[in-house]
Coordinates of C-alpha atoms and ligand atoms in Angstrom, one line a residue:
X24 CA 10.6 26.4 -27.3
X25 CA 8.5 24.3 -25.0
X26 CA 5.2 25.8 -24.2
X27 CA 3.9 26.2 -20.8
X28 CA 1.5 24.2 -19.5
X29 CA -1.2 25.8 -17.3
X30 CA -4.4 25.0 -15.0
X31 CA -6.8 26.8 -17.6
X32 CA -4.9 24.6 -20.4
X33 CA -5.4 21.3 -18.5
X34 CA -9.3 22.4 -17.5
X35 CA -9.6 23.4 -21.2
X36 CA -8.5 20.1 -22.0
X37 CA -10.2 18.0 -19.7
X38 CA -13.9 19.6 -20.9
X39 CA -13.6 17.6 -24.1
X40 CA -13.9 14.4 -21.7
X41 CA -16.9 13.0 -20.3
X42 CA -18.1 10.3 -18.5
X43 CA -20.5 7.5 -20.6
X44 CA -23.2 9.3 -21.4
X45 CA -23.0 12.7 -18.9
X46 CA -24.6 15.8 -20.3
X47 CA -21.4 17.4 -19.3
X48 CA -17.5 17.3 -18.9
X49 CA -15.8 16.0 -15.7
X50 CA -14.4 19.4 -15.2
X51 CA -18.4 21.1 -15.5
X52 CA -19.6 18.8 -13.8
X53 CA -17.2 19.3 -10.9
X54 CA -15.6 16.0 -11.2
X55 CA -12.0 16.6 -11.2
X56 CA -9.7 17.7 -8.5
X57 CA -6.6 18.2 -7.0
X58 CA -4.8 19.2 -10.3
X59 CA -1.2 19.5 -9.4
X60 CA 1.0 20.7 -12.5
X61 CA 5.1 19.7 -11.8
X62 CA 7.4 20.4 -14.4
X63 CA 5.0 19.5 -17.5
X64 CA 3.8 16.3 -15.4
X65 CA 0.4 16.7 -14.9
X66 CA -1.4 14.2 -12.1
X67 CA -5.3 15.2 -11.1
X68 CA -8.4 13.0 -9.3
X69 CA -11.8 12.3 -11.0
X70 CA -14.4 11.2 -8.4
X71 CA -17.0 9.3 -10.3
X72 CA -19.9 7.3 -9.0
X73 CA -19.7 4.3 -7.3
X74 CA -22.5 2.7 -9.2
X75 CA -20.0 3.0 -12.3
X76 CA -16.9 2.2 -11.1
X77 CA -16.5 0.0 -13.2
X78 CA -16.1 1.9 -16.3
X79 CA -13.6 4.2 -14.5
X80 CA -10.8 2.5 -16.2
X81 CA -12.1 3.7 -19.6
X82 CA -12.8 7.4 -18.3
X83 CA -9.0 7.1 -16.9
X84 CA -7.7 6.9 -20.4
X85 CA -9.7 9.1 -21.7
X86 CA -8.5 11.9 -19.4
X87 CA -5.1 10.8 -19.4
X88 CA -5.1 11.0 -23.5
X89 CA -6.7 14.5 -23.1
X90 CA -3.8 15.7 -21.2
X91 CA -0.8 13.9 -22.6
X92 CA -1.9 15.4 -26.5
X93 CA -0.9 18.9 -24.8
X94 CA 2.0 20.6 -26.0
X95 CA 4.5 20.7 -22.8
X96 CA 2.8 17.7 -21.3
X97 CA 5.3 14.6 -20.5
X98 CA 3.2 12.3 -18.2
X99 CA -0.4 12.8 -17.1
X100 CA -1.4 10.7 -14.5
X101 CA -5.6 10.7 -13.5
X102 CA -6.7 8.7 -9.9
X103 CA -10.4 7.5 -10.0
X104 CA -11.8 8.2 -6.7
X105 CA -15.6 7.6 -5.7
X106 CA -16.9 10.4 -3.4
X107 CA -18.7 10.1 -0.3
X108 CA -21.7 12.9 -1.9
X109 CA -22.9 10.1 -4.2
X110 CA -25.1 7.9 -2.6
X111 CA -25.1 4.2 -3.5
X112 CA -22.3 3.4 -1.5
X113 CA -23.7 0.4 -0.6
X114 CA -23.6 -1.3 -3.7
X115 CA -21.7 -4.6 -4.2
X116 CA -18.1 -4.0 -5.7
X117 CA -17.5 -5.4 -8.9
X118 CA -13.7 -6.2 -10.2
X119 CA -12.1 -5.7 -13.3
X120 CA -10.3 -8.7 -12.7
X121 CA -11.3 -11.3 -16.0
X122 CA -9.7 -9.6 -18.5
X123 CA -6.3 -8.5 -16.5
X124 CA -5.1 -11.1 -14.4
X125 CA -3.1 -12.8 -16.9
X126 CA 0.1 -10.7 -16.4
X127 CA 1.2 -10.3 -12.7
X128 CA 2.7 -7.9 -11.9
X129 CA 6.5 -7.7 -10.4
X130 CA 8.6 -5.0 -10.0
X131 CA 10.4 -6.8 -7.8
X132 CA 12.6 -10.1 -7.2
X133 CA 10.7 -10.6 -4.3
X134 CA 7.3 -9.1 -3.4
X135 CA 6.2 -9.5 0.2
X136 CA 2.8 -8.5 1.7
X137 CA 2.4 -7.4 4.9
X138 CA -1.3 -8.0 6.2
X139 CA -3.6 -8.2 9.0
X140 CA -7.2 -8.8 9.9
X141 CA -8.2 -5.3 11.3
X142 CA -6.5 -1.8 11.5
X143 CA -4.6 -0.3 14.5
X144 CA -2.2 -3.3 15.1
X145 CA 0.6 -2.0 14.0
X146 CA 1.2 -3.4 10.3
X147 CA 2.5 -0.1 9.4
X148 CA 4.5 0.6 11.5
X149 CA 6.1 -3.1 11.3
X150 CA 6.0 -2.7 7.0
X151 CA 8.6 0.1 7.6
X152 CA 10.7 -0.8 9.9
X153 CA 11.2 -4.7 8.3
X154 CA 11.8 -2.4 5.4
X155 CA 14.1 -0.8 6.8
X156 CA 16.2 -3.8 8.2
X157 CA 15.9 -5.4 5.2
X158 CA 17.7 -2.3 3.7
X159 CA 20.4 -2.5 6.3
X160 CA 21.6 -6.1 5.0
X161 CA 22.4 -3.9 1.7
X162 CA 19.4 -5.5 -0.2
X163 CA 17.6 -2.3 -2.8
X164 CA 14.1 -2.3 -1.1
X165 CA 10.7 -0.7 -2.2
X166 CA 7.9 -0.1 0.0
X167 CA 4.5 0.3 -1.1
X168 CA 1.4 1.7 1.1
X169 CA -1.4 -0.5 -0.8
X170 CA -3.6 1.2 2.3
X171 CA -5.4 3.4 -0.3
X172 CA -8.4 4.1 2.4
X173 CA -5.9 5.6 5.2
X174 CA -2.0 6.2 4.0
X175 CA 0.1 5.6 6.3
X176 CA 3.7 6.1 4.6
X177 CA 3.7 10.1 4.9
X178 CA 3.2 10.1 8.6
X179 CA 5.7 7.5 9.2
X180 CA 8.5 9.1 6.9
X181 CA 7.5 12.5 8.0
X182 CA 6.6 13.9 4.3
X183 CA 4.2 14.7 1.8
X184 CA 6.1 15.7 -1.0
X185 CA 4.6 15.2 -4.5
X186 CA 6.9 12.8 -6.2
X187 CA 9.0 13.7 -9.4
X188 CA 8.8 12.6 -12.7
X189 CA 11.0 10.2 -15.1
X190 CA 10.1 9.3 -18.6
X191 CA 6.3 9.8 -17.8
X192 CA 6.8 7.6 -14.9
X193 CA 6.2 9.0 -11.2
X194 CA 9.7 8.4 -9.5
X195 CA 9.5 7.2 -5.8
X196 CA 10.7 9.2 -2.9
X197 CA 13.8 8.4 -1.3
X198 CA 13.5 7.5 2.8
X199 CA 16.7 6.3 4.3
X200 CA 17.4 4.8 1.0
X201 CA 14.0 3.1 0.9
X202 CA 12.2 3.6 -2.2
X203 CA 8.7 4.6 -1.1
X204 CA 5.9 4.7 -2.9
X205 CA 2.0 6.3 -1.6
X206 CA -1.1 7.6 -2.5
X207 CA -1.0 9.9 0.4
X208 CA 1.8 11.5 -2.1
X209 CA 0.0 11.9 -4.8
X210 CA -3.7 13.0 -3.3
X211 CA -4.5 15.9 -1.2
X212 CA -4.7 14.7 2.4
X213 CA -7.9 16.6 3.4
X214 CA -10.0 15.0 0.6
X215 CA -12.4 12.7 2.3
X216 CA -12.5 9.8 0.2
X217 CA -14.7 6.4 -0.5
X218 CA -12.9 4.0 -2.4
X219 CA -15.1 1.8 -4.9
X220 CA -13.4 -1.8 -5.0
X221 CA -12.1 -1.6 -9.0
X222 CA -10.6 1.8 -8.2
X223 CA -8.9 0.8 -5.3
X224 CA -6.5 -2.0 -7.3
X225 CA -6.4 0.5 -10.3
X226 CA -4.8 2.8 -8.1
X227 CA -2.8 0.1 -6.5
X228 CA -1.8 -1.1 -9.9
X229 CA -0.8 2.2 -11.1
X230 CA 1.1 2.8 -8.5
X231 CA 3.0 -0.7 -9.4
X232 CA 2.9 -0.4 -13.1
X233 CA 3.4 3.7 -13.2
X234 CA 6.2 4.2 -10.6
X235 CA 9.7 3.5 -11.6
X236 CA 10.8 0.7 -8.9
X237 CA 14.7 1.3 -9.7
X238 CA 16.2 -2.7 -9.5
X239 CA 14.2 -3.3 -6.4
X240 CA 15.6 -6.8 -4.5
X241 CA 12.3 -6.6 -2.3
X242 CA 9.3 -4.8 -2.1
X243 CA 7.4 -4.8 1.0
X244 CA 3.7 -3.8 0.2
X245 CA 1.8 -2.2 3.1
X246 CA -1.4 -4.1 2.7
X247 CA -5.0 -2.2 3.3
X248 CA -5.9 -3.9 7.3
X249 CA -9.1 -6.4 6.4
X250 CA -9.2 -9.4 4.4
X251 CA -11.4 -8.0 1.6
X252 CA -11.9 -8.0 -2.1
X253 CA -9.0 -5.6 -2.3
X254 CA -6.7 -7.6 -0.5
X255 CA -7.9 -10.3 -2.5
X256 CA -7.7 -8.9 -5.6
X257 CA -4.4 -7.6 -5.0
X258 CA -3.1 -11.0 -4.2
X259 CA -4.1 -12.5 -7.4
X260 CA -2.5 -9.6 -9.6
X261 CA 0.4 -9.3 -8.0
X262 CA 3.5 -11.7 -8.0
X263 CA 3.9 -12.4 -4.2
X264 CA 6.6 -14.0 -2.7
X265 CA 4.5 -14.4 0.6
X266 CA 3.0 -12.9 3.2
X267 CA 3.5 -11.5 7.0
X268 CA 0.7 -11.3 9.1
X269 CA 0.9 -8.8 11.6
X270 CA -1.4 -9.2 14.9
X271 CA -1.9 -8.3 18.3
X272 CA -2.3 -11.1 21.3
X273 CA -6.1 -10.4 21.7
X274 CA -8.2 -13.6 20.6
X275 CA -10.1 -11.0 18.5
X276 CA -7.3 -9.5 16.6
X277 CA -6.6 -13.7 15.7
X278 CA -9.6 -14.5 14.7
X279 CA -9.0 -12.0 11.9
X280 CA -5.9 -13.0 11.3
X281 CA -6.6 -16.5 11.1
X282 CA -9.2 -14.7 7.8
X283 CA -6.1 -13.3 6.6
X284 CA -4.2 -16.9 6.8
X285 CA -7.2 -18.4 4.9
X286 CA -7.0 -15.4 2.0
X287 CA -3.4 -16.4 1.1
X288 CA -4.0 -20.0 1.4
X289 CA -7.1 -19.4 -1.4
X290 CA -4.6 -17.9 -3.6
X291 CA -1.7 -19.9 -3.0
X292 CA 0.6 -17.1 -1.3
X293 CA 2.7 -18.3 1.2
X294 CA 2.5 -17.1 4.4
X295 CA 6.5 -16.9 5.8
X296 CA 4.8 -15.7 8.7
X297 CA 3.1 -14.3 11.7
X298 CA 4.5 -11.4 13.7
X299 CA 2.4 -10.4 17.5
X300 CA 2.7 -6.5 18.3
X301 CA 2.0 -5.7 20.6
X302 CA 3.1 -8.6 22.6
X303 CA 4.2 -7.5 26.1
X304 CA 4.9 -4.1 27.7
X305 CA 8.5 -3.7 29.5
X306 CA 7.8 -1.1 32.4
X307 CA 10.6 2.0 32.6
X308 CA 10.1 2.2 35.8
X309 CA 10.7 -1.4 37.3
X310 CA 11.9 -3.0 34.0
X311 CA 9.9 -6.0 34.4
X312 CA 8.0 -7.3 31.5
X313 CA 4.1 -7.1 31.4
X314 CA 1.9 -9.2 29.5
X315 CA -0.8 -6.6 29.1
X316 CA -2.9 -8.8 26.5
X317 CA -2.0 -12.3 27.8
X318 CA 1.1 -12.5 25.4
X319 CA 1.7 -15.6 23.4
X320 CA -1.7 -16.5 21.4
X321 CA 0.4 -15.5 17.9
X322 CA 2.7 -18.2 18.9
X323 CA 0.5 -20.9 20.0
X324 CA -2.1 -19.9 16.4
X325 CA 1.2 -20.5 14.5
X326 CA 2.5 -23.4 16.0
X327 CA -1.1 -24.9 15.4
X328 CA -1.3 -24.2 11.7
X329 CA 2.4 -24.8 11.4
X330 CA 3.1 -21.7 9.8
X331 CA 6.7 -20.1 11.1
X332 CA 6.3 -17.4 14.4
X333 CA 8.4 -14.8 13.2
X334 CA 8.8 -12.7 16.8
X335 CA 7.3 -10.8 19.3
X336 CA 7.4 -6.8 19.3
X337 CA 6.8 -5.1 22.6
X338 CA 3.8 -1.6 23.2
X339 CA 6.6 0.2 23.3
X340 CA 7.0 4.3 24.1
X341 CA 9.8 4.8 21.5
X342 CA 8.5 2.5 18.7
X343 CA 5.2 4.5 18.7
X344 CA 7.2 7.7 19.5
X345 CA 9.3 7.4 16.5
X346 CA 6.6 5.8 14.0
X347 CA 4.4 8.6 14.7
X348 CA 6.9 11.5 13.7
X349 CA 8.0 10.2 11.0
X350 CA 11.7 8.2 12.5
X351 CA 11.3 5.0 12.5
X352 CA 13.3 3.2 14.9
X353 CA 15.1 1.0 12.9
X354 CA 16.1 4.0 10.6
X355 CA 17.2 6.5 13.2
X356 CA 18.2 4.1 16.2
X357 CA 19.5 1.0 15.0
X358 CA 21.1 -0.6 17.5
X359 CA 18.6 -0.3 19.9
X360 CA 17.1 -3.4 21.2
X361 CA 13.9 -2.7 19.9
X362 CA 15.3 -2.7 16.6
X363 CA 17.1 -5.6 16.9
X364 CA 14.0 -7.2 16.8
X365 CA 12.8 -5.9 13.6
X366 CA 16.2 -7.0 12.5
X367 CA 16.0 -10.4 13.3
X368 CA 12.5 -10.9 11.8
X369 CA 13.4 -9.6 8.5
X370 CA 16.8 -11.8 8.8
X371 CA 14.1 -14.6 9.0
X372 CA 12.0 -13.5 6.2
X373 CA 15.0 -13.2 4.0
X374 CA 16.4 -16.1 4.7
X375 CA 13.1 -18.2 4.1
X376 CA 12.6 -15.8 0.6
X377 CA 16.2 -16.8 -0.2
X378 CA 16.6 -20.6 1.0
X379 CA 13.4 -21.3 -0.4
X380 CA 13.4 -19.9 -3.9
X381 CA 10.5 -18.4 -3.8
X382 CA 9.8 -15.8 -6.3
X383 CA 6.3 -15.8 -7.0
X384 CA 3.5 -17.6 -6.0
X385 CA 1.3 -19.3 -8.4
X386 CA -1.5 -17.8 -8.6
X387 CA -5.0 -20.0 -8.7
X388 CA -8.0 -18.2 -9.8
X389 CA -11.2 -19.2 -8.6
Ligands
LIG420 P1 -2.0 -0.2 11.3 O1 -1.1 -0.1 10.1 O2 -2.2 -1.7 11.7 O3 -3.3 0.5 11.2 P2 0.0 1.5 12.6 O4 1.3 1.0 12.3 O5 -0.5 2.7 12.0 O6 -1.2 0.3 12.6 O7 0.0 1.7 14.2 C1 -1.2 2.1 15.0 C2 -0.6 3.0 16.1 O8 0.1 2.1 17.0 C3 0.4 4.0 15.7 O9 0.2 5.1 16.6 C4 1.7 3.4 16.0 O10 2.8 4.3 16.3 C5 1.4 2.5 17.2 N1 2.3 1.3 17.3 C6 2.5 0.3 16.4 N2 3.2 -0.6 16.8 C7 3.6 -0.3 18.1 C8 4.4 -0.9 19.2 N3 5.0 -2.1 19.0 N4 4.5 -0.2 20.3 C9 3.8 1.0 20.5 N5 3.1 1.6 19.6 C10 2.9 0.9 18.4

């Protein structure tokens, strides 16, 4: 008979672990949270401090062995978070980087990242619904929400179910036949959160290495906004196909794209293009078109760095309607034209993944 696994067995558990050389255990010393127990799969966080981040990876297995030796226990899966109580926030981020990059990792054919200099221009909401059309062409698509410091994938599929489990892997929830993949699923939302830079790709790569990606064609990751070490990092331990920068018309919101363009470049991703959102604004009353934010600087930055200008998407009631409740347009209106621009962008970015062979960058390492 299979025993039960409990809270007081996993707690029980998790007191022989502790952290370097801590007087106590990460559950005494009030370390561990958000212990969910699902049908002998065990997932839990352990904030640690910033200043030793990097040493989470070690406290990770630790914890994870504790678990997985119980009787009744099929997967345990621990998520190193740094709180914002400790202090030294400031501190430089260090990566585990050296010793890893070697293998990149691909569950897919095709990886694509979808980035952009700042938050709030709409990468999100674009990541779905490219998905999405993607999907509708009949190709098996993954999307990931990388955006560790502010999921996005909950709100815009409407859920926050834990995930399942398969063979000690976490299986990814099903939206519209998307495979979808977040650490909004797997944390509680009302646990304010710092992110230390090593813990952010470890739970990025977990969430890569851990989840079972069923014979995904694509996988469209949801990059964190910013041109950061994380973004960085990620782009030199995952195999990317390319990358889509997202951006609004505003000179500023370029500026950072332009960032963006020079990240990939460093690493050798290729960038299949740049998408403005935000472009224009078509009024309901009088129909006519309004370029709000002097539409067109996307086009022009592309054009002048001869890099591909994928399409302009409009400010637009229903796309921000539907994002925000968790219907993205493309999923639950189709045909509307609105959609049919997300359509025809991801007809471009499948046709340049297909008709140029692209598979993986490769990777240099500075
Ligand atoms: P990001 O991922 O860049 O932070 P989001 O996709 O979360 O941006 O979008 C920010 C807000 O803007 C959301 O409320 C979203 O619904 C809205 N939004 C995104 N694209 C559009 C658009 N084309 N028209 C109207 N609202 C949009």
């Amino acid at each position: 008979m299979q025993s039960e696994i409990t809270l007081e067995k996993v707690k029980s558990a998790l007191r022989q672990v502790k952290f370097l050389h801590s007087k106590d255990n990460v559950i005494d010393d009030g370390d561990v949270s958000g212990i969910v127990l699902k049908d002998g799969h065990v997932s839990f966080s352990i904030e640690i401090d910033p200043k030793l981040a990097k040493n989470s990876e070690q406290l990770r297995k630790k914890a994870e062995n504790a678990i997985i030796m119980l009787p009744g226990v099929l997967s345990a899966t621990a998520i190193m978070t740094a709180h914002k109580n400790f202090s030294s926030t400031q501190q430089k981020n260090t990566f585990p980087t050296e010793k890893t990059q070697n293998k990149l990792l691909k569950p897919a054919k095709y990886i694509i990242a979808i980035a952009s200099g700042k938050g709030g221009v709409g990468k999100s909401t674009t990541a779905i619904n490219l998905a999405l059309a993607l999907k509708q062409k009949g190709i098996n698509v993954g999307i990931l929400d990388a955006d560790i410091y502010g999921p996005s994938l909950p709100r815009l599929i409407g859920s926050t179910k834990k995930p399942d489990y398969e063979n000690k892997k976490i299986l990814p929830l099903d939206a519209w036949g998307l495979q979808v993949m977040s650490i909004g699923f797997m944390i509680e939302p009302e646990s304010p959160m710092i992110w230390r830079g090593p813990m952010v790709m470890g739970a990025i790569e977990q969430m890569l290495r851990d989840v079972l990606w069923k014979n995904l064609e694509v996988l469209v990751i949801d990059l964190p906004p910013g041109t950061g070490d994380a973004q960085l990092s990620l782009s030199q331990r995952v195999a990317l196909s390319g990358a889509v920068i997202v951006s609004t018309p505003q000179d500023l919101a370029l500026i950072d794209a332009r960032k963006g363009l020079n990240m990939f470049r460093k690493v050798n991703v290729p960038i299949l293009g740049i998408i403005e959102n935000m472009s224009y604004f078509i009024c309901s009353d009088c129909n006519s078109r309004h370029n709000i934010f002097s539409t067109g600087g996307a086009r022009k930055e592309a054009d002048r760095l001869n890099i591909p200008f994928l399409g302009e998407i409009p400010l637009e009631m229903s796309i921000r309607q539907t994002s925000d409740t968790g219907a993205p347009i493309v999923a639950t209106d189709p045909e509307n034209q609105h959609s049919k621009i997300y359509i025809k962008i991801a007809e471009l970015i499948w046709e340049s993944l297909a008709n140029k062979k692209i598979e993986n960058a490769s990777i240099i390492i500075d």
